[in-house]
PDB file of C-alpha atoms in Angstrom:
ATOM      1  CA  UNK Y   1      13.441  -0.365  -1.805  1.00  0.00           C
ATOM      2  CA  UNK Y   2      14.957  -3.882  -2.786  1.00  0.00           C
ATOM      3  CA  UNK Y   3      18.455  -3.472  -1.457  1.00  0.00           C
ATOM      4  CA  UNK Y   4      16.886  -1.861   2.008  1.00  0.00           C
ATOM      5  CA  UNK Y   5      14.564  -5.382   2.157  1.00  0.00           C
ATOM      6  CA  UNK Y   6      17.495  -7.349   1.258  1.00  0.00           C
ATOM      7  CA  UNK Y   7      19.773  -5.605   4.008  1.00  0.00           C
ATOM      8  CA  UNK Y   8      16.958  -6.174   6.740  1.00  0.00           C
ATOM      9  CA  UNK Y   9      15.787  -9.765   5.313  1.00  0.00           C
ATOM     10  CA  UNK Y  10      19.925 -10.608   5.667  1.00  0.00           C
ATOM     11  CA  UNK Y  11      19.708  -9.143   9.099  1.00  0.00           C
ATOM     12  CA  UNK Y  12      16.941 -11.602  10.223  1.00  0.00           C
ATOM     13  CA  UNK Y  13      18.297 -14.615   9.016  1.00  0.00           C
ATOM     14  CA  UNK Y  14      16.797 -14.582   5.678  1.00  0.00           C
ATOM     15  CA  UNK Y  15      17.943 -16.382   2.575  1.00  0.00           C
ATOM     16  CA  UNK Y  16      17.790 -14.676  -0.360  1.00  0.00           C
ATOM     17  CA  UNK Y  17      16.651 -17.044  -3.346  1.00  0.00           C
ATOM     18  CA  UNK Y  18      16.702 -14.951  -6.570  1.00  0.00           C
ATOM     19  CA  UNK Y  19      16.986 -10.797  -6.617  1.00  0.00           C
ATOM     20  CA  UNK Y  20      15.140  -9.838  -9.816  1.00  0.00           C
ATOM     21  CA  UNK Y  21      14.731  -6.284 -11.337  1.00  0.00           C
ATOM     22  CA  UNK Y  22      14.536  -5.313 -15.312  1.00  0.00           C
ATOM     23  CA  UNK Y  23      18.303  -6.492 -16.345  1.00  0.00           C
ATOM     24  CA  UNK Y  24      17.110 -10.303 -15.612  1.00  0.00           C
ATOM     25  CA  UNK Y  25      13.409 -10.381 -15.383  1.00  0.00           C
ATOM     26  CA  UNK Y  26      12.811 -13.394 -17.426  1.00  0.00           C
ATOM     27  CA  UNK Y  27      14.834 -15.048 -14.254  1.00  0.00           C
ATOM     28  CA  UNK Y  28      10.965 -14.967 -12.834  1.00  0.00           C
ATOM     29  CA  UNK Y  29      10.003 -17.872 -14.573  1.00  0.00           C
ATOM     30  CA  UNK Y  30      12.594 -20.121 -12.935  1.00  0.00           C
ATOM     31  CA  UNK Y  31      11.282 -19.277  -9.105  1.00  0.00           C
ATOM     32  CA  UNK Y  32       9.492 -22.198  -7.963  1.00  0.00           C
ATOM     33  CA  UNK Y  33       7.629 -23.116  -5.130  1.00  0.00           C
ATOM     34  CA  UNK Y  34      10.824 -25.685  -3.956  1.00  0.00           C
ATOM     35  CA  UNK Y  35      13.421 -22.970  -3.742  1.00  0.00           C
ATOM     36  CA  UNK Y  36      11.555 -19.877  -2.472  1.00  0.00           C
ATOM     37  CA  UNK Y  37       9.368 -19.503   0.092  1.00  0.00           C
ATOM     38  CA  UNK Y  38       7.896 -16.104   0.000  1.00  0.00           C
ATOM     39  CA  UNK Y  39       8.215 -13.338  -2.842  1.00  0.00           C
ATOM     40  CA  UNK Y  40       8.535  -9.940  -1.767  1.00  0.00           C
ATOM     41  CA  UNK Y  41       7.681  -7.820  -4.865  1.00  0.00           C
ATOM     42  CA  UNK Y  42       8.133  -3.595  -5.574  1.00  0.00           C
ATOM     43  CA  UNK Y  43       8.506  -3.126  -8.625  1.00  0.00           C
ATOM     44  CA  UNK Y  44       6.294  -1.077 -10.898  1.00  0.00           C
ATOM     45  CA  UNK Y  45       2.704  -0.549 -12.458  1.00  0.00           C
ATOM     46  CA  UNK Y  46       3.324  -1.744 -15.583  1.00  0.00           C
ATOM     47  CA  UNK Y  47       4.745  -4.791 -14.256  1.00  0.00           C
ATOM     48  CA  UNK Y  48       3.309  -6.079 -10.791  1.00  0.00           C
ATOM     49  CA  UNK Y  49       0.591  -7.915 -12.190  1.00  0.00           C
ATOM     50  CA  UNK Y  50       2.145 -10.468 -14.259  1.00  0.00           C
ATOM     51  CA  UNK Y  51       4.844 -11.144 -11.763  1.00  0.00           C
ATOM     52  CA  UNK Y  52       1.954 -11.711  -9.065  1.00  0.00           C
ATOM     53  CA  UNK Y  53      -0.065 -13.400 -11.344  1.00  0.00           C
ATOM     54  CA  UNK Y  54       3.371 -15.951 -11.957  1.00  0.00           C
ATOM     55  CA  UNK Y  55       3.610 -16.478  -8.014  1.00  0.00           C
ATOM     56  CA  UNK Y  56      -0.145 -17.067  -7.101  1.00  0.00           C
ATOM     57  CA  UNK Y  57      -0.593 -19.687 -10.310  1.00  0.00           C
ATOM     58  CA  UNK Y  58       2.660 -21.580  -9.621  1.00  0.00           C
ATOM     59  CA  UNK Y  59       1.796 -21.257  -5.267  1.00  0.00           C
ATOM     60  CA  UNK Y  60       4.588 -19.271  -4.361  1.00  0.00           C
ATOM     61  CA  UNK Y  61       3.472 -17.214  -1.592  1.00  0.00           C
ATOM     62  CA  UNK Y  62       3.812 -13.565  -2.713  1.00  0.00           C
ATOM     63  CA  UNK Y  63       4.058 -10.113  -0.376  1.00  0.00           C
ATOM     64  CA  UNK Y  64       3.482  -7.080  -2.863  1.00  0.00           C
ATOM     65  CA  UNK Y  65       3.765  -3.519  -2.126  1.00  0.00           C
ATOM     66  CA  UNK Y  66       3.488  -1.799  -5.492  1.00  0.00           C
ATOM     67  CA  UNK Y  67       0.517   0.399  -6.298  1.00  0.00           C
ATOM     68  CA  UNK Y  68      -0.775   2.038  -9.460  1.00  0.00           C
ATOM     69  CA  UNK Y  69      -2.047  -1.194 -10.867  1.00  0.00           C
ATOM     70  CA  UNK Y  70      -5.138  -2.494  -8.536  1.00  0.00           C
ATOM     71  CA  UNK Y  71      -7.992  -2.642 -11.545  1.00  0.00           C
ATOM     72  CA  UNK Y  72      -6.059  -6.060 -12.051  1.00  0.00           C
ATOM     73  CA  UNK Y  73      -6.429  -7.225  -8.737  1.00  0.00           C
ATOM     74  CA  UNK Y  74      -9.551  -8.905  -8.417  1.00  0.00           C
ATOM     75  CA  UNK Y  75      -8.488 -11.231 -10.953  1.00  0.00           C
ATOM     76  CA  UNK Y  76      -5.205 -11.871  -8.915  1.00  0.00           C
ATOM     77  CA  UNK Y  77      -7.513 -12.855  -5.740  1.00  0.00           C
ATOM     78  CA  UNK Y  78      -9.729 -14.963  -7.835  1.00  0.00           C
ATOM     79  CA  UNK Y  79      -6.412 -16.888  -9.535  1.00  0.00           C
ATOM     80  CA  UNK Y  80      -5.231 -17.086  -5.319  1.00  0.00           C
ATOM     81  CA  UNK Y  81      -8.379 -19.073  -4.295  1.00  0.00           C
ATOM     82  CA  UNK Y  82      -8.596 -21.210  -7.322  1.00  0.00           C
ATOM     83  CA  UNK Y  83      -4.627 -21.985  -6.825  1.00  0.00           C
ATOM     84  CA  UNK Y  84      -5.123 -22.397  -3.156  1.00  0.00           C
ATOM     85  CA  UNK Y  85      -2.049 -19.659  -3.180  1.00  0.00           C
ATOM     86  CA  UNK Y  86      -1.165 -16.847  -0.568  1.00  0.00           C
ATOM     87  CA  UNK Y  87      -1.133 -13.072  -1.571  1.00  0.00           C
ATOM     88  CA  UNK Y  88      -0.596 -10.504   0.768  1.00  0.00           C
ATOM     89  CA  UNK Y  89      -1.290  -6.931  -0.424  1.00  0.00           C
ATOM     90  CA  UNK Y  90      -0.405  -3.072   1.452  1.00  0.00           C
ATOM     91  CA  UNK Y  91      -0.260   0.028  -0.161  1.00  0.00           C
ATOM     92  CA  UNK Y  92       2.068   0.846   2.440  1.00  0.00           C
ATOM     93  CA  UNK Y  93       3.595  -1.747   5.157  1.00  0.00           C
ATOM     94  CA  UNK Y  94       4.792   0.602   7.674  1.00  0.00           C
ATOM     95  CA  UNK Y  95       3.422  -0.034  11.143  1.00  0.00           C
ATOM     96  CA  UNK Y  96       3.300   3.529  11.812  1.00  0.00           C
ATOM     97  CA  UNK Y  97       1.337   4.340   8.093  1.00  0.00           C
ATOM     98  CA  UNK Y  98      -1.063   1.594   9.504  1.00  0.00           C
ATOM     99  CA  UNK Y  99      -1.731   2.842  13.225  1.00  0.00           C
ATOM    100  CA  UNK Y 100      -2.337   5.967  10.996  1.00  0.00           C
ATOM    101  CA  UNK Y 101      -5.033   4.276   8.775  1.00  0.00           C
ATOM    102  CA  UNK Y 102      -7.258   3.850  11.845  1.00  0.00           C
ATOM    103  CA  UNK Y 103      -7.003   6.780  13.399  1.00  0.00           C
ATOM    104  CA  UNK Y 104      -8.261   8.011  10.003  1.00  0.00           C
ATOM    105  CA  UNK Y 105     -11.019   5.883  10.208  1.00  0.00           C
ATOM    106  CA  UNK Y 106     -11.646   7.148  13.638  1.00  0.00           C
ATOM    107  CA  UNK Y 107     -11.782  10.733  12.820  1.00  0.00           C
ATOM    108  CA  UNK Y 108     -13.872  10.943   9.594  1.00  0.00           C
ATOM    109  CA  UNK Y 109     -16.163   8.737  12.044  1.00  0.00           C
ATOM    110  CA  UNK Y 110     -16.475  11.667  14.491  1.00  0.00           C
ATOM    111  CA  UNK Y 111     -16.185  14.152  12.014  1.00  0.00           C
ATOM    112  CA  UNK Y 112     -19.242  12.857  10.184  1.00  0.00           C
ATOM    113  CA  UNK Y 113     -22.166  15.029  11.868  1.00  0.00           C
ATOM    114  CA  UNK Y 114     -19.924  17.927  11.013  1.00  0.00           C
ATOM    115  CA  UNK Y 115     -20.467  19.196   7.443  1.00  0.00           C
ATOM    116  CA  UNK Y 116     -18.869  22.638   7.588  1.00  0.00           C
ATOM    117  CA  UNK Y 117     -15.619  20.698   7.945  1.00  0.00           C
ATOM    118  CA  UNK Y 118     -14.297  20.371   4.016  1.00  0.00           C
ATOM    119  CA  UNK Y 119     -11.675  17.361   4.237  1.00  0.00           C
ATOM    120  CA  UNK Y 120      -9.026  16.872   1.546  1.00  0.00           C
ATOM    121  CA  UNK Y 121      -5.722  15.154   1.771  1.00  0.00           C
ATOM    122  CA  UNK Y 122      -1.961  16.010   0.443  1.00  0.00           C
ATOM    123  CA  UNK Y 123       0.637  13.432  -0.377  1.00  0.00           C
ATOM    124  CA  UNK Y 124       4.385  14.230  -0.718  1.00  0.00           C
ATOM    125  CA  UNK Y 125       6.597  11.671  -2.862  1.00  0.00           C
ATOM    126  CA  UNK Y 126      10.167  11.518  -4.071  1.00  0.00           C
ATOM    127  CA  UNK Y 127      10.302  12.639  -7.906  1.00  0.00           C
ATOM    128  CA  UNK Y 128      11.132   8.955  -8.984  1.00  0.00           C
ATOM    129  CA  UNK Y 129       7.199   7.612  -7.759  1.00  0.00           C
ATOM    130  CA  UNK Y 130       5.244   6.925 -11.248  1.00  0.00           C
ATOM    131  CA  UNK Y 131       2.193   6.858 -10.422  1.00  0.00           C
ATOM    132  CA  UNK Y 132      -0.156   9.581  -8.516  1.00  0.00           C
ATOM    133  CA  UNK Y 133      -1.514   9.827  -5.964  1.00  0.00           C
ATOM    134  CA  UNK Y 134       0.180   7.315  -3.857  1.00  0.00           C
ATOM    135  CA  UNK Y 135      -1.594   4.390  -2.695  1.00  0.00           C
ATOM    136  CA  UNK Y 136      -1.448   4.945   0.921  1.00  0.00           C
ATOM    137  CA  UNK Y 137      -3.208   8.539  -0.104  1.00  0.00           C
ATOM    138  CA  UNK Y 138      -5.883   6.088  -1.787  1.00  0.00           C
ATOM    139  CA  UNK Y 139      -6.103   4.101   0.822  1.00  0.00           C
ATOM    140  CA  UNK Y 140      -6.885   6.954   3.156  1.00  0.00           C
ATOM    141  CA  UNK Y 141      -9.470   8.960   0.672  1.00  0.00           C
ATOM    142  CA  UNK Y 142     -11.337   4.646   1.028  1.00  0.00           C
ATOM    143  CA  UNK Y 143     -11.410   4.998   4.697  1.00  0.00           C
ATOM    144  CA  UNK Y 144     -12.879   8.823   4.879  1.00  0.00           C
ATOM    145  CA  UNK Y 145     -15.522   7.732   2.258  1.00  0.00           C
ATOM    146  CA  UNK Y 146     -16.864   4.775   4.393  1.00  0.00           C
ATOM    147  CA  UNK Y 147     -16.835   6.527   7.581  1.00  0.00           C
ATOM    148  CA  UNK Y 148     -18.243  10.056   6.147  1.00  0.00           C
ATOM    149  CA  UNK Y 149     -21.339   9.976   4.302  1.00  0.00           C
ATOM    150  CA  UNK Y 150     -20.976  13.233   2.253  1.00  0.00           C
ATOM    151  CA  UNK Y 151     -18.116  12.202   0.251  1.00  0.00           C
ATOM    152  CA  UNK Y 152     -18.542   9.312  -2.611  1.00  0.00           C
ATOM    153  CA  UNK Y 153     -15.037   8.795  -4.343  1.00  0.00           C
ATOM    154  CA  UNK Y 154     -11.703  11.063  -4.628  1.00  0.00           C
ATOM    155  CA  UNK Y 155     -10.728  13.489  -7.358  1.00  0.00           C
ATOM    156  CA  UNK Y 156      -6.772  13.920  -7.903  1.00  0.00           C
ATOM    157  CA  UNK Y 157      -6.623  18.018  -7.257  1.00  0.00           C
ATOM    158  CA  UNK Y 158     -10.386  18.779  -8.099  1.00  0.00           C
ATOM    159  CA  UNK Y 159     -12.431  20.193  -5.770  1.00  0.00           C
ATOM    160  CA  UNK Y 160     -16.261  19.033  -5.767  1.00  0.00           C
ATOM    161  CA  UNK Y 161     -18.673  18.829  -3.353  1.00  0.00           C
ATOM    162  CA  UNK Y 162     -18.979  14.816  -3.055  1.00  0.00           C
ATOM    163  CA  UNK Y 163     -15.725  14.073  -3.657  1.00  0.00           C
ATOM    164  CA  UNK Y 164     -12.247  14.331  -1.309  1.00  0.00           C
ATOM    165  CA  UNK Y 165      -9.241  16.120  -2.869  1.00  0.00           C
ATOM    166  CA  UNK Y 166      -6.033  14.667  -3.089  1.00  0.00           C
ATOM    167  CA  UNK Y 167      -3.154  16.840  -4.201  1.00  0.00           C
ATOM    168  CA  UNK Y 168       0.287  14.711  -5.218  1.00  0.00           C
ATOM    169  CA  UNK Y 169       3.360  16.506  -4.905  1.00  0.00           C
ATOM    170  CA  UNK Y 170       7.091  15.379  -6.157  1.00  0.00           C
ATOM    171  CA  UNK Y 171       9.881  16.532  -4.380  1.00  0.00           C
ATOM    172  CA  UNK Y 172      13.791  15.133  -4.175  1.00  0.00           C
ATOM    173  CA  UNK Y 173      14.412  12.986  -1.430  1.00  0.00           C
ATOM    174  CA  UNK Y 174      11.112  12.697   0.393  1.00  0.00           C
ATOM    175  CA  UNK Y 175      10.165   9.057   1.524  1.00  0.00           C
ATOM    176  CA  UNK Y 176       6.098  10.116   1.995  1.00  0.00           C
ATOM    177  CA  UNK Y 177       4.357  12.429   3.781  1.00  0.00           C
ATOM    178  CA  UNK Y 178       0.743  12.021   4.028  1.00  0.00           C
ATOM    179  CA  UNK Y 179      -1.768  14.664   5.627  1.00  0.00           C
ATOM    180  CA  UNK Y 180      -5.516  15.059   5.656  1.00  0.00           C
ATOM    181  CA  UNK Y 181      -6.765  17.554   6.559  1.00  0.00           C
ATOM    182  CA  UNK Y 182     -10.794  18.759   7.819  1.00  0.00           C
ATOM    183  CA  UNK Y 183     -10.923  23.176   7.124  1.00  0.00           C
ATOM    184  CA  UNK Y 184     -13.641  25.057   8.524  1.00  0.00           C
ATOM    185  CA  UNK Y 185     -14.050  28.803   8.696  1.00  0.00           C
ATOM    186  CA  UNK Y 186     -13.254  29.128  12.362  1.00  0.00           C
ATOM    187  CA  UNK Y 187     -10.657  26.144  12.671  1.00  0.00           C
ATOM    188  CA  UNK Y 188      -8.597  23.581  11.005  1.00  0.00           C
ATOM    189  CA  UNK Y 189      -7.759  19.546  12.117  1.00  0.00           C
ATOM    190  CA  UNK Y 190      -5.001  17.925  10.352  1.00  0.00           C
ATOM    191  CA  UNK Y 191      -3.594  14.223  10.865  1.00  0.00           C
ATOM    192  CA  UNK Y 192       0.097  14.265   9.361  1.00  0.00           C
ATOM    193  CA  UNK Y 193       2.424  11.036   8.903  1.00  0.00           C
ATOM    194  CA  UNK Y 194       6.162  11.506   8.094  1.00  0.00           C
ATOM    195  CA  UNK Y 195       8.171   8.715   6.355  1.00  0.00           C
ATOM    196  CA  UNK Y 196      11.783   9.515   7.563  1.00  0.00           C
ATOM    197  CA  UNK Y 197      13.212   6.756   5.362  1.00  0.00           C
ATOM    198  CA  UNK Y 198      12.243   3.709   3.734  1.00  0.00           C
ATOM    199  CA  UNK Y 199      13.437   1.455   6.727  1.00  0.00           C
ATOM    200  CA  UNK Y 200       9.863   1.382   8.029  1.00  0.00           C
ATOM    201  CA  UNK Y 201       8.068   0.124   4.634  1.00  0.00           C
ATOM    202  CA  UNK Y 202      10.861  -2.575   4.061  1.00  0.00           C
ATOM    203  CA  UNK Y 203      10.893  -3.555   7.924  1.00  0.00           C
ATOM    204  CA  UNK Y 204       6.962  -3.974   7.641  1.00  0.00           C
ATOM    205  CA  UNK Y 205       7.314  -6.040   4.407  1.00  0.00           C
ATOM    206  CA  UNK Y 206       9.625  -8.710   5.597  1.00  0.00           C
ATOM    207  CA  UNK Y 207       7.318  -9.130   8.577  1.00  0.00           C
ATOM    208  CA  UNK Y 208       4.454  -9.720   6.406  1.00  0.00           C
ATOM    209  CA  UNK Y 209       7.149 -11.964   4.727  1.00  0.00           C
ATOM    210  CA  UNK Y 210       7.578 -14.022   7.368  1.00  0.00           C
ATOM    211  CA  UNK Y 211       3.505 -14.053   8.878  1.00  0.00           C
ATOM    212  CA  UNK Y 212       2.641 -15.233   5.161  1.00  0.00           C
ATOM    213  CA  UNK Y 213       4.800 -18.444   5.008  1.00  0.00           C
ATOM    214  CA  UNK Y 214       2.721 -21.795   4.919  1.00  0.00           C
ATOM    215  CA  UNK Y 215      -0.690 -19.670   4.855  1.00  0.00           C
ATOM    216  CA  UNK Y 216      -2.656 -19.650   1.774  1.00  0.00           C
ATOM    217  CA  UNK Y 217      -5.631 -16.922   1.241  1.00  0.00           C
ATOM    218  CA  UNK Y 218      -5.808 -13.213   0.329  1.00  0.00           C
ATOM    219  CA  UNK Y 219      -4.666 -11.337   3.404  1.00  0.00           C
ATOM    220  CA  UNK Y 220      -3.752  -7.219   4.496  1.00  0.00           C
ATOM    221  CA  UNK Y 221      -1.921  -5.507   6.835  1.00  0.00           C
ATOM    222  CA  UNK Y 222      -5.174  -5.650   9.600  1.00  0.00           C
ATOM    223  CA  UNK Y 223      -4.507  -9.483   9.316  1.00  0.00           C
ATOM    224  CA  UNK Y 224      -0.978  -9.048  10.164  1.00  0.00           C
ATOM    225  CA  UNK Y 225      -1.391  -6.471  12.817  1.00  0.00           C
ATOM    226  CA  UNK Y 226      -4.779  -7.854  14.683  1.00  0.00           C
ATOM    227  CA  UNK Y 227      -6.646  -4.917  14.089  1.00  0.00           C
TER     228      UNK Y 227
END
């Protein structure tokens, strides 16, 4: 994911300040607000939060995309307003992932009155992903639940009656597939979104690069997109 948002940052005329991963990740600590403008961060769980929490408390502008570590968040958006910083979170920075999002939304809306439809949703990762399910599955079990009022939280493959079933499945070489699904006895509905490489998420986090610069707050991909 780094060397694909290096390629495309290079492409639009992008600097690159520092490239850290875990051979030189003490190198963090000499980033400063003076020779970096934005920090685009994917990394992983166990680390994300203390490389966000360097950027927002020394005001470097940071654009982070990894998930499996969000208990820690609200005290990364706390940290952001006190430091007058700028952090810009996505499970998933695709445009396309995002269109998809709302058009979620929309259908667990209409699907609401509707309780013979069961919903559930599958995710489909490459076998290197850590952590299960997948953010952008998370982020689609939080928009059913506000939109559909007989399902309270998400289970990870357990099927109860108030809760939406994700399954996670690892598989070489898949960038993300993402379907939910709404089964009936007579019929089923499924919305499906295929990732046919990582261009898309990189793309989308360079442009949220870019929109960040010289804004300070907590912001999303609705704030980038206008939706």
């Amino acid at each position: 994911m780094g060397k694909t948002i290096e390629q495309i940052a290079t492409q639009r005329g992008h600097q690159i300040s520092h490239i850290i991963d875990v051979n030189n990740a003490q190198d963090l600590q000499t980033i400063t607000k003076g020779d970096t403008d934005v920090v685009i961060e994917f990394t992983q769980p166990e680390s994300a939060f203390e490389n966000v929490k360097y950027c927002v408390e020394n005001q470097i502008p940071i654009v982070c995309g990894t998930t499996g570590w969000l208990e820690k968040r609200p005290t990364i958006e706390q940290i952001c307003q006190e430091k007058k910083s700028a952090f810009f979170y996505a499970s998933n920075y695709s445009i396309g992932v995002n269109i998809f999002f709302r058009i979620n939304q929309i259908l667990a809306k209409m699907m609401n009155p509707y309780a013979q439809y069961e919903v559930s949703i599958e995710e489909i990762h490459h076998t290197e992903k850590k952590d299960a399910p997948s953010g952008t599955a998370i982020t689609l079990a939080e928009g059913i639940i506000e939109n559909l009022e007989r399902k309270k939280g998400w289970k990870l493959a357990e099927n109860t009656v108030d809760q939406i079933t994700i399954t996670a499945l690892r598989e070489p070489n898949v960038a993300g597939t993402h379907t939910v699904f709404y089964e009936s006895e007579i019929d089923t509905i499924e919305i499906k979104h295929i990732a046919h490489s990582r261009q898309g998420f990189a793309l989308g986090a360079v442009l949220a690069a870019e929109w960040l610069k010289d804004k300070q707050g907590v912001f999303g991909m609705n704030d980038l997109l206008g939706f």
